[in-house]
Amino acid sequence: MTLYLLSLHQPQGELPPDPEFLAGVMRQLGELRAELVSTGSWVFGQGLHSPETATVLRARDGDVLVTDGPFVEGKEYLGGITIIDVPDLDAALDVGRRYALATTLPIEVRPFQAGAGD
């Protein structure tokens, strides 16, 4: 099995979706999560607050500079993550497709690097 990160990217500055649409998205995501849990593929997932809530730490001249976020300005931001443990990229892409259909948001699928303890 391989760990994959599914990154959900949200448009910056847009109004939240209407409550009825959001309720449908959350229902679909709940069903998808339940399925992933039942197959042992679910590792972790959570939404993130907007980039304005971020704090950025930068090493400078032996010290650390602390500034209010976001790290970069952009049209989209990282809105949430899901980590799954699936056999291969095809399986990860299948889950990513389902997240994209449920949320209508761009989903980036990336494998984690193998660690020393793997």
N, CA, C and O atoms as a MOPAC input file, in Angstrom:
PM7 MOZYME 1SCF
protein

 N      0.84500 1    -1.18000 1     0.00000 1
 C      0.00000 1     0.00000 1     0.00000 1
 C      0.89100 1     1.24500 1     0.00000 1
 O      2.01300 1     1.22100 1     0.50500 1
 N      0.37500 1     2.31800 1    -0.57000 1
 C      1.10100 1     3.57600 1    -0.67300 1
 C      0.23100 1     4.70000 1    -0.15100 1
 O     -0.97600 1     4.72500 1    -0.39300 1
 N      0.84800 1     5.63900 1     0.57100 1
 C      0.12200 1     6.80500 1     1.05800 1
 C      0.07200 1     7.87800 1    -0.02000 1
 O      1.07300 1     8.16900 1    -0.67500 1
 N     -1.10300 1     8.45700 1    -0.19000 1
 C     -1.31300 1     9.54200 1    -1.14100 1
 C     -1.98600 1    10.70900 1    -0.42200 1
 O     -2.82500 1    10.52100 1     0.45800 1
 N     -1.59500 1    11.91400 1    -0.82000 1
 C     -2.21600 1    13.13200 1    -0.33000 1
 C     -3.17200 1    13.64400 1    -1.39300 1
 O     -2.78400 1    13.84300 1    -2.54400 1
 N     -4.41800 1    13.85700 1    -1.00700 1
 C     -5.39500 1    14.49000 1    -1.87800 1
 C     -5.58100 1    15.90900 1    -1.36000 1
 O     -6.08100 1    16.10500 1    -0.25200 1
 N     -5.18600 1    16.89200 1    -2.14800 1
 C     -5.29400 1    18.30100 1    -1.76400 1
 C     -6.49900 1    18.90400 1    -2.45500 1
 O     -6.62300 1    18.82600 1    -3.67700 1
 N     -7.38600 1    19.50300 1    -1.67900 1
 C     -8.57500 1    20.16000 1    -2.22400 1
 C     -8.27400 1    21.64600 1    -2.34000 1
 O     -7.95000 1    22.29300 1    -1.34400 1
 N     -8.37900 1    22.19100 1    -3.54400 1
 C     -8.04800 1    23.59100 1    -3.78800 1
 C     -9.32200 1    24.39500 1    -4.00800 1
 O    -10.14900 1    24.05900 1    -4.85600 1
 N     -9.46400 1    25.46400 1    -3.22800 1
 C    -10.65900 1    26.29600 1    -3.27700 1
 C    -10.34700 1    27.64400 1    -3.90900 1
 O     -9.23400 1    28.14900 1    -3.76400 1
 N    -11.31100 1    28.23600 1    -4.61000 1
 C    -11.09800 1    29.56500 1    -5.17700 1
 C    -11.02800 1    30.62300 1    -4.08000 1
 O    -11.80900 1    30.59500 1    -3.12900 1
 N    -10.10200 1    31.53700 1    -4.21600 1
 C     -9.93000 1    32.62100 1    -3.25300 1
 C    -11.02200 1    33.67400 1    -3.44200 1
 O    -11.33900 1    34.05000 1    -4.57100 1
 N    -11.59100 1    34.14500 1    -2.34200 1
 C    -12.49300 1    35.28100 1    -2.38800 1
 C    -13.92000 1    35.01400 1    -2.81600 1
 O    -14.73600 1    35.93500 1    -2.80600 1
 N    -14.25300 1    33.79200 1    -3.19200 1
 C    -15.63600 1    33.52000 1    -3.59500 1
 C    -16.51100 1    33.32600 1    -2.36300 1
 O    -16.04800 1    32.89300 1    -1.30700 1
 N    -17.77000 1    33.65300 1    -2.52500 1
 C    -18.72900 1    33.45500 1    -1.43700 1
 C    -18.90800 1    31.96800 1    -1.19100 1
 O    -18.73900 1    31.16300 1    -2.10700 1
 N    -19.24900 1    31.59400 1     0.03900 1
 C    -19.50600 1    30.17300 1     0.29900 1
 C    -20.68600 1    29.68700 1    -0.54200 1
 O    -21.58100 1    30.46400 1    -0.87200 1
 N    -20.68300 1    28.40200 1    -0.88500 1
 C    -21.81800 1    27.87600 1    -1.65700 1
 C    -23.09800 1    27.92700 1    -0.83300 1
 O    -23.06900 1    28.01800 1     0.39400 1
 N    -24.21900 1    27.86700 1    -1.54200 1
 C    -25.48300 1    27.92400 1    -0.81600 1
 C    -25.60400 1    26.68300 1     0.07200 1
 O    -25.04600 1    25.63200 1    -0.24400 1
 N    -26.33500 1    26.80900 1     1.18300 1
 C    -26.41100 1    25.73200 1     2.17400 1
 C    -26.90300 1    24.40000 1     1.61400 1
 O    -26.43500 1    23.34200 1     2.03500 1
 N    -27.83700 1    24.44200 1     0.67400 1
 C    -28.35900 1    23.19200 1     0.11000 1
 C    -27.26900 1    22.45500 1    -0.67500 1
 O    -27.11400 1    21.24200 1    -0.53600 1
 N    -26.51900 1    23.19000 1    -1.49700 1
 C    -25.42100 1    22.58900 1    -2.25000 1
 C    -24.37100 1    22.03800 1    -1.29700 1
 O    -23.89700 1    20.91600 1    -1.47200 1
 N    -24.00400 1    22.83100 1    -0.28400 1
 C    -22.99000 1    22.40800 1     0.67700 1
 C    -23.43000 1    21.15900 1     1.43700 1
 O    -22.61100 1    20.28000 1     1.70400 1
 N    -24.70000 1    21.07100 1     1.78300 1
 C    -25.21700 1    19.88400 1     2.48300 1
 C    -25.04700 1    18.63800 1     1.61600 1
 O    -24.68500 1    17.57700 1     2.12400 1
 N    -25.30800 1    18.76000 1     0.30900 1
 C    -25.12200 1    17.63200 1    -0.59800 1
 C    -23.66500 1    17.22400 1    -0.71000 1
 O    -23.34700 1    16.03500 1    -0.73300 1
 N    -22.77600 1    18.21200 1    -0.77900 1
 C    -21.33500 1    17.92800 1    -0.83700 1
 C    -20.91100 1    17.19600 1     0.42300 1
 O    -20.22200 1    16.17800 1     0.34700 1
 N    -21.31100 1    17.69700 1     1.57500 1
 C    -20.91200 1    17.08100 1     2.84100 1
 C    -21.45900 1    15.65900 1     2.97400 1
 O    -20.79000 1    14.78200 1     3.51900 1
 N    -22.67200 1    15.43700 1     2.47600 1
 C    -23.24100 1    14.07900 1     2.50900 1
 C    -22.39500 1    13.13800 1     1.65900 1
 O    -22.05500 1    12.03800 1     2.09600 1
 N    -22.05300 1    13.57300 1     0.43300 1
 C    -21.24100 1    12.74300 1    -0.45000 1
 C    -19.86000 1    12.47400 1     0.14400 1
 O    -19.35300 1    11.35500 1     0.06200 1
 N    -19.25700 1    13.49600 1     0.73900 1
 C    -17.94600 1    13.30900 1     1.35600 1
 C    -18.03100 1    12.35000 1     2.53800 1
 O    -17.12800 1    11.54000 1     2.74800 1
 N    -19.09700 1    12.43600 1     3.29900 1
 C    -19.29000 1    11.50500 1     4.41500 1
 C    -19.41900 1    10.07000 1     3.94100 1
 O    -18.86600 1     9.15600 1     4.55200 1
 N    -20.14900 1     9.87200 1     2.85200 1
 C    -20.30300 1     8.52800 1     2.28700 1
 C    -18.96300 1     8.00200 1     1.76500 1
 O    -18.62300 1     6.83700 1     1.96800 1
 N    -18.21600 1     8.86700 1     1.09900 1
 C    -16.91500 1     8.46800 1     0.57400 1
 C    -15.96200 1     8.12400 1     1.71400 1
 O    -15.23800 1     7.13100 1     1.64900 1
 N    -15.96700 1     8.94700 1     2.75400 1
 C    -15.10400 1     8.65400 1     3.90300 1
 C    -15.48800 1     7.32600 1     4.54800 1
 O    -14.60900 1     6.52900 1     4.87700 1
 N    -16.77200 1     7.07500 1     4.73400 1
 C    -17.22300 1     5.82200 1     5.34000 1
 C    -16.75600 1     4.62100 1     4.51500 1
 O    -16.34300 1     3.60200 1     5.06900 1
 N    -16.82500 1     4.74900 1     3.19900 1
 C    -16.35600 1     3.66900 1     2.33000 1
 C    -14.84900 1     3.45500 1     2.49100 1
 O    -14.38700 1     2.31900 1     2.60300 1
 N    -14.08300 1     4.55700 1     2.50100 1
 C    -12.63100 1     4.44500 1     2.65600 1
 C    -12.26800 1     3.84600 1     4.00900 1
 O    -11.33600 1     3.04700 1     4.10200 1
 N    -12.99300 1     4.22300 1     5.05600 1
 C    -12.75900 1     3.64300 1     6.38700 1
 C    -13.03800 1     2.14900 1     6.35500 1
 O    -12.26300 1     1.36100 1     6.89600 1
 N    -14.13900 1     1.75500 1     5.72600 1
 C    -14.52500 1     0.34100 1     5.70900 1
 C    -13.54100 1    -0.53500 1     4.93900 1
 O    -13.42700 1    -1.72800 1     5.21700 1
 N    -12.83100 1     0.04800 1     3.97300 1
 C    -11.84500 1    -0.72600 1     3.20900 1
 C    -10.43200 1    -0.60300 1     3.77400 1
 O     -9.49400 1    -1.20000 1     3.24600 1
 N    -10.28000 1     0.17900 1     4.85900 1
 C     -8.96100 1     0.35100 1     5.46500 1
 C     -8.07300 1     1.33900 1     4.72200 1
 O     -6.86600 1     1.38400 1     4.96000 1
 N     -8.65300 1     2.13200 1     3.82300 1
 C     -7.86600 1     3.08000 1     3.03500 1
 C     -7.79700 1     4.47400 1     3.65700 1
 O     -6.93700 1     5.26900 1     3.27800 1
 N     -8.67500 1     4.78500 1     4.59200 1
 C     -8.71000 1     6.11300 1     5.21100 1
 C     -7.57200 1     6.25600 1     6.21000 1
 O     -7.39400 1     5.38900 1     7.06600 1
 N     -6.80000 1     7.33200 1     6.11800 1
 C     -5.75900 1     7.63200 1     7.09700 1
 C     -6.13300 1     8.88900 1     7.87300 1
 O     -6.18400 1     8.87100 1     9.10300 1
 N     -6.39700 1     9.98600 1     7.15000 1
 C     -6.71000 1    11.25200 1     7.80200 1
 C     -7.31000 1    12.21100 1     6.78200 1
 O     -7.01500 1    12.11800 1     5.59000 1
 N     -8.13300 1    13.11500 1     7.23800 1
 C     -8.63900 1    14.16800 1     6.37400 1
 C     -9.27800 1    15.26300 1     7.19300 1
 O     -9.89800 1    15.00800 1     8.22600 1
 N     -9.11900 1    16.50800 1     6.71200 1
 C     -9.71000 1    17.62400 1     7.42700 1
 C     -9.68000 1    18.86300 1     6.54800 1
 O     -8.76200 1    19.03800 1     5.74600 1
 N    -10.66500 1    19.70900 1     6.69400 1
 C    -10.67400 1    21.00500 1     6.02600 1
 C     -9.77900 1    21.98000 1     6.77100 1
 O     -9.45200 1    21.77600 1     7.94000 1
 N     -9.39100 1    23.03200 1     6.08300 1
 C     -8.53100 1    24.06100 1     6.66200 1
 C     -9.26400 1    25.40100 1     6.67000 1
 O    -10.13200 1    25.64700 1     5.83300 1
 N     -8.90700 1    26.25900 1     7.61900 1
 C     -9.40900 1    27.63100 1     7.61100 1
 C     -8.78800 1    28.35900 1     6.42800 1
 O     -7.84100 1    27.86400 1     5.81800 1
 N     -9.31600 1    29.52600 1     6.10500 1
 C     -8.83000 1    30.29500 1     4.96300 1
 C     -7.38200 1    30.76300 1     5.19300 1
 O     -6.92700 1    30.80900 1     6.33500 1
 N     -6.66300 1    31.10800 1     4.12800 1
 C     -5.25700 1    31.47700 1     4.23200 1
 C     -4.98800 1    32.67700 1     5.15000 1
 O     -3.88100 1    32.80900 1     5.67300 1
 N     -5.96500 1    33.54000 1     5.35000 1
 C     -5.76500 1    34.70000 1     6.21200 1
 C     -5.47500 1    34.29800 1     7.65300 1
 O     -4.96700 1    35.11000 1     8.42600 1
 N     -5.78700 1    33.06600 1     8.02400 1
 C     -5.56000 1    32.60000 1     9.39000 1
 C     -4.15800 1    32.02300 1     9.58000 1
 O     -3.77800 1    31.66700 1    10.69600 1
 N     -3.39300 1    31.93000 1     8.49900 1
 C     -2.06900 1    31.30300 1     8.55300 1
 C     -1.03400 1    32.21100 1     9.20500 1
 O     -1.15700 1    33.43600 1     9.19100 1
 N     -0.02300 1    31.58800 1     9.76900 1
 C      1.17400 1    32.27000 1    10.25300 1
 C      2.35200 1    31.63700 1     9.54400 1
 O      2.45800 1    30.41200 1     9.48600 1
 N      3.24000 1    32.46200 1     9.00300 1
 C      4.37300 1    31.97700 1     8.21800 1
 C      5.64700 1    32.17300 1     9.02900 1
 O      5.87900 1    33.25400 1     9.57100 1
 N      6.47100 1    31.13800 1     9.11400 1
 C      7.75700 1    31.18000 1     9.80400 1
 C      8.85800 1    31.05000 1     8.76500 1
 O      8.85000 1    30.12200 1     7.95600 1
 N      9.81200 1    31.98600 1     8.78700 1
 C     10.92900 1    31.96300 1     7.83400 1
 C     12.23700 1    32.09800 1     8.59900 1
 O     12.40300 1    32.98800 1     9.43400 1
 N     13.16800 1    31.18700 1     8.29200 1
 C     14.50400 1    31.28200 1     8.88900 1
 C     15.25800 1    32.41700 1     8.21400 1
 O     15.33700 1    32.47300 1     6.98600 1
 N     15.81900 1    33.33300 1     9.02500 1
 C     16.59000 1    34.47200 1     8.51100 1
 C     17.74500 1    34.75600 1     9.46100 1
 O     17.53200 1    35.08200 1    10.62900 1
 N     18.94700 1    34.63200 1     8.96400 1
 C     20.14400 1    35.01000 1     9.72900 1
 C     20.17500 1    34.39600 1    11.12200 1
 O     20.46400 1    35.08800 1    12.09900 1
 N     19.88400 1    33.12100 1    11.21900 1
 C     19.92600 1    32.42000 1    12.49700 1
 C     18.74300 1    32.67100 1    13.40600 1
 O     18.74300 1    32.22500 1    14.55300 1
 N     17.75000 1    33.36600 1    12.92700 1
 C     16.54700 1    33.64600 1    13.70300 1
 C     15.34600 1    33.21300 1    12.86900 1
 O     15.50000 1    32.77700 1    11.72800 1
 N     14.17400 1    33.33100 1    13.43100 1
 C     12.95100 1    32.99000 1    12.70000 1
 C     12.03200 1    34.20400 1    12.68800 1
 O     11.63900 1    34.72200 1    13.73300 1
 N     11.70500 1    34.63900 1    11.49000 1
 C     10.78100 1    35.75300 1    11.28500 1
 C      9.36300 1    35.19600 1    11.23700 1
 O      9.09000 1    34.25400 1    10.49300 1
 N      8.47100 1    35.76700 1    12.02100 1
 C      7.07800 1    35.32700 1    12.09100 1
 C      6.20600 1    36.42200 1    11.47200 1
 O      6.24500 1    37.57500 1    11.90100 1
 N      5.41500 1    36.04700 1    10.45300 1
 C      4.50400 1    37.00400 1     9.81700 1
 C      3.13200 1    36.36700 1     9.65100 1
 O      2.98900 1    35.14500 1     9.61900 1
 N      2.13200 1    37.22800 1     9.54800 1
 C      0.79300 1    36.73400 1     9.25500 1
 C      0.77100 1    36.21500 1     7.83300 1
 O      1.42500 1    36.77700 1     6.95400 1
 N      0.01600 1    35.13300 1     7.59600 1
 C     -0.05100 1    34.51000 1     6.28300 1
 C     -0.92100 1    35.28600 1     5.33700 1
 O     -1.39500 1    36.36600 1     5.68800 1
 N     -1.14100 1    34.79100 1     4.18400 1
 C     -0.71900 1    33.48500 1     3.67900 1
 C      0.71200 1    33.49400 1     3.14500 1
 O      1.31800 1    34.54900 1     2.95700 1
 N      1.23400 1    32.29200 1     2.90600 1
 C      2.58400 1    32.13000 1     2.38500 1
 C      2.70500 1    32.73300 1     1.00000 1
 O      3.67600 1    33.43200 1     0.70900 1
 N      1.72800 1    32.47000 1     0.14200 1
 C      1.71300 1    33.03500 1    -1.21200 1
 C      0.32000 1    33.57400 1    -1.50200 1
 O     -0.67100 1    33.10100 1    -0.94600 1
 N      0.26000 1    34.54600 1    -2.35900 1
 C     -1.02900 1    35.06400 1    -2.83300 1
 C     -1.40100 1    34.27100 1    -4.07800 1
 O     -0.53900 1    33.98500 1    -4.90900 1
 N     -2.64900 1    33.91900 1    -4.21400 1
 C     -3.05700 1    33.16500 1    -5.38600 1
 C     -4.55700 1    33.20300 1    -5.57600 1
 O     -5.30300 1    33.70100 1    -4.73400 1
 N     -4.97900 1    32.66000 1    -6.71000 1
 C     -6.40200 1    32.60600 1    -7.02200 1
 C     -7.08400 1    31.44400 1    -6.30900 1
 O     -8.30000 1    31.44800 1    -6.11400 1
 N     -6.29000 1    30.45100 1    -5.92400 1
 C     -6.81000 1    29.29700 1    -5.19700 1
 C     -5.93300 1    29.07800 1    -3.96900 1
 O     -4.78600 1    29.52200 1    -3.91400 1
 N     -6.49900 1    28.38800 1    -2.99500 1
 C     -5.72400 1    28.05200 1    -1.80900 1
 C     -6.06000 1    26.63600 1    -1.37000 1
 O     -7.08700 1    26.07300 1    -1.75000 1
 N     -5.17200 1    26.07600 1    -0.56400 1
 C     -5.38100 1    24.74200 1    -0.02300 1
 C     -6.50800 1    24.80700 1     0.98600 1
 O     -6.37800 1    25.44100 1     2.03300 1
 N     -7.61100 1    24.15300 1     0.67400 1
 C     -8.79300 1    24.22000 1     1.51700 1
 C     -8.96800 1    23.02000 1     2.42700 1
 O     -9.72800 1    23.07200 1     3.39400 1
 N     -8.26600 1    21.94100 1     2.12200 1
 C     -8.36400 1    20.74600 1     2.94100 1
 C     -7.50200 1    19.64400 1     2.37200 1
 O     -7.05500 1    19.70600 1     1.22700 1
 N     -7.27800 1    18.63700 1     3.19000 1
 C     -6.46800 1    17.50500 1     2.75600 1
 C     -7.11900 1    16.19800 1     3.17300 1
 O     -7.89100 1    16.14000 1     4.13100 1
 N     -6.79200 1    15.16300 1     2.43700 1
 C     -7.15100 1    13.80400 1     2.79800 1
 C     -5.94400 1    12.93700 1     2.50600 1
 O     -5.31400 1    13.07400 1     1.45700 1
 N     -5.62300 1    12.05500 1     3.42100 1
 C     -4.53600 1    11.09600 1     3.21400 1
 C     -5.16600 1     9.71400 1     3.13200 1
 O     -5.93500 1     9.30700 1     4.00300 1
 N     -4.82400 1     9.00900 1     2.07100 1
 C     -5.36300 1     7.66000 1     1.86400 1
 C     -4.21100 1     6.67700 1     1.70000 1
 O     -3.10000 1     7.05800 1     1.33300 1
 N     -4.48800 1     5.42800 1     1.97500 1
 C     -3.51500 1     4.34600 1     1.83400 1
 C     -4.13000 1     3.33900 1     0.86800 1
 O     -5.00400 1     2.55600 1     1.24100 1
 N     -3.66200 1     3.37200 1    -0.37600 1
 C     -4.23600 1     2.53900 1    -1.43200 1
 C     -3.11400 1     1.81500 1    -2.18100 1
 O     -1.94600 1     2.17700 1    -2.03900 1
 N     -3.45400 1     0.80000 1    -2.97300 1
 C     -2.42100 1    -0.02200 1    -3.61500 1
 C     -1.54000 1     0.71000 1    -4.62000 1
 O     -0.35200 1     0.40700 1    -4.73500 1
 N     -2.11400 1     1.68300 1    -5.35900 1
 C     -1.32100 1     2.28700 1    -6.44000 1
 C     -1.94100 1     3.60300 1    -6.88200 1
 O     -2.98600 1     4.01500 1    -6.37900 1
 N     -1.27500 1     4.25700 1    -7.83400 1
 C     -1.73000 1     5.55000 1    -8.33600 1
 C     -3.11800 1     5.46000 1    -8.95100 1
 O     -3.92700 1     6.37000 1    -8.77000 1
 N     -3.41000 1     4.39300 1    -9.66700 1
 C     -4.73900 1     4.26700 1   -10.27300 1
 C     -5.83900 1     4.31500 1    -9.21800 1
 O     -6.86300 1     4.97000 1    -9.41200 1
 N     -5.62700 1     3.62300 1    -8.10600 1
 C     -6.61200 1     3.62300 1    -7.02100 1
 C     -6.71700 1     5.01700 1    -6.40300 1
 O     -7.81400 1     5.47400 1    -6.08200 1
 N     -5.57200 1     5.69600 1    -6.23600 1
 C     -5.58200 1     7.04800 1    -5.67800 1
 C     -6.31500 1     8.01500 1    -6.61400 1
 O     -7.07600 1     8.87000 1    -6.16000 1
 N     -6.08100 1     7.87400 1    -7.91200 1
 C     -6.76300 1     8.73600 1    -8.87700 1
 C     -8.26200 1     8.48300 1    -8.89100 1
 O     -9.04700 1     9.41300 1    -9.08200 1
 N     -8.66700 1     7.23700 1    -8.69000 1
 C    -10.09000 1     6.92500 1    -8.62100 1
 C    -10.73200 1     7.64800 1    -7.43700 1
 O    -11.80700 1     8.23100 1    -7.57400 1
 N    -10.08000 1     7.61300 1    -6.28700 1
 C    -10.60900 1     8.32300 1    -5.11900 1
 C    -10.60300 1     9.82400 1    -5.38100 1
 O    -11.56800 1    10.51300 1    -5.05200 1
 N     -9.52600 1    10.33600 1    -5.97000 1
 C     -9.44600 1    11.75400 1    -6.29600 1
 C    -10.56200 1    12.19900 1    -7.22400 1
 O    -11.13400 1    13.27500 1    -7.04500 1
 N    -10.87300 1    11.37300 1    -8.21600 1
 C    -11.98600 1    11.68900 1    -9.12900 1
 C    -13.30600 1    11.82400 1    -8.37300 1
 O    -14.11700 1    12.70900 1    -8.64400 1
 N    -13.48700 1    10.93200 1    -7.43400 1
 C    -14.72700 1    10.94900 1    -6.66100 1
 C    -14.81100 1    12.20500 1    -5.79300 1
 O    -15.88400 1    12.78700 1    -5.63900 1
 N    -13.67000 1    12.62100 1    -5.22500 1
 C    -13.64300 1    13.87800 1    -4.46500 1
 C    -13.92000 1    15.06700 1    -5.38100 1
 O    -14.66200 1    15.97500 1    -5.00300 1
 N    -13.34000 1    15.07500 1    -6.57000 1
 C    -13.55700 1    16.16900 1    -7.52000 1
 C    -15.03300 1    16.25500 1    -7.91200 1
 O    -15.59400 1    17.34800 1    -7.98400 1
 N    -15.65500 1    15.11200 1    -8.16400 1
 C    -17.07200 1    15.10800 1    -8.52500 1
 C    -17.94300 1    15.57400 1    -7.36100 1
 O    -18.90500 1    16.31400 1    -7.56200 1
 N    -17.60800 1    15.14300 1    -6.14800 1
 C    -18.41300 1    15.50800 1    -4.97300 1
 C    -18.29100 1    16.98600 1    -4.63900 1
 O    -19.28000 1    17.62100 1    -4.27300 1
 N    -17.07800 1    17.54500 1    -4.76100 1
 C    -16.84000 1    18.92200 1    -4.32000 1
 C    -16.88500 1    19.94500 1    -5.44500 1
 O    -17.07900 1    21.13400 1    -5.19300 1
 N    -16.70900 1    19.50100 1    -6.66800 1
 C    -16.54200 1    20.34300 1    -7.86500 1
 C    -15.27100 1    21.19300 1    -7.78200 1
 O    -15.14200 1    22.17500 1    -8.51300 1
 N    -14.32900 1    20.83000 1    -6.90000 1
 C    -13.07200 1    21.55400 1    -6.72600 1
 C    -11.92500 1    20.78800 1    -7.36800 1
 O    -12.00800 1    19.56700 1    -7.50500 1
 N    -10.85600 1    21.47300 1    -7.76500 1
 C     -9.66800 1    20.77200 1    -8.25000 1
 C     -9.05200 1    19.95400 1    -7.11100 1
 O     -8.96200 1    20.41700 1    -5.97400 1
 N     -8.63700 1    18.75000 1    -7.43400 1
 C     -8.01200 1    17.85000 1    -6.46000 1
 C     -6.63900 1    17.47600 1    -6.98800 1
 O     -6.51300 1    16.98600 1    -8.11100 1
 N     -5.60800 1    17.70500 1    -6.18200 1
 C     -4.25700 1    17.28500 1    -6.55100 1
 C     -3.94900 1    15.99000 1    -5.81300 1
 O     -4.14400 1    15.90200 1    -4.60100 1
 N     -3.46800 1    14.98500 1    -6.54100 1
 C     -3.13300 1    13.68000 1    -5.96600 1
 C     -1.61600 1    13.52900 1    -6.01800 1
 O     -1.02000 1    13.59300 1    -7.09300 1
 N     -0.98900 1    13.32900 1    -4.85400 1
 C      0.47200 1    13.18400 1    -4.79900 1
 C      0.85400 1    12.06900 1    -3.84600 1
 O      0.30200 1    11.97400 1    -2.74900 1
 N      1.79800 1    11.21800 1    -4.25400 1
 C      2.27700 1    10.17700 1    -3.35300 1
 C      3.25200 1    10.76200 1    -2.33600 1
 O      3.98000 1    11.70900 1    -2.63300 1
 N      3.25800 1    10.19600 1    -1.15200 1
 C      4.27200 1    10.53900 1    -0.17100 1
 C      5.56000 1     9.82600 1    -0.51400 1
 O      5.52900 1     8.73800 1    -1.08900 1
 N      6.69000 1    10.41400 1    -0.17400 1
 C      7.97100 1     9.75500 1    -0.34700 1
 C      8.07800 1     8.64100 1     0.68700 1
 O      7.53900 1     8.74900 1     1.78800 1
 N      8.77700 1     7.57600 1     0.32300 1
 C      8.99700 1     6.49100 1     1.26900 1
 C      9.93200 1     6.98300 1     2.37400 1
 O     10.94900 1     7.61900 1     2.09400 1
 N      9.59300 1     6.69400 1     3.61200 1
 C     10.41400 1     7.10500 1     4.74200 1
 C     11.39800 1     6.04100 1     5.15100 1
 O     11.33800 1     4.91100 1     4.66600 1
 N     12.29500 1     6.39000 1     6.03200 1
 C     13.32200 1     5.45100 1     6.49500 1
 C     12.70400 1     4.27800 1     7.24500 1
 O     13.26300 1     3.18100 1     7.25400 1
 N     11.54500 1     4.50700 1     7.87800 1
 C     10.91000 1     3.43700 1     8.64600 1
 C      9.98100 1     2.55700 1     7.82500 1
 O      9.36400 1     1.64000 1     8.36500 1
 N      9.87200 1     2.82400 1     6.52000 1
 C      8.94300 1     2.04000 1     5.68300 1
 C      9.56400 1     0.74700 1     5.22400 1
 O      8.92300 1    -0.02900 1     4.51500 1

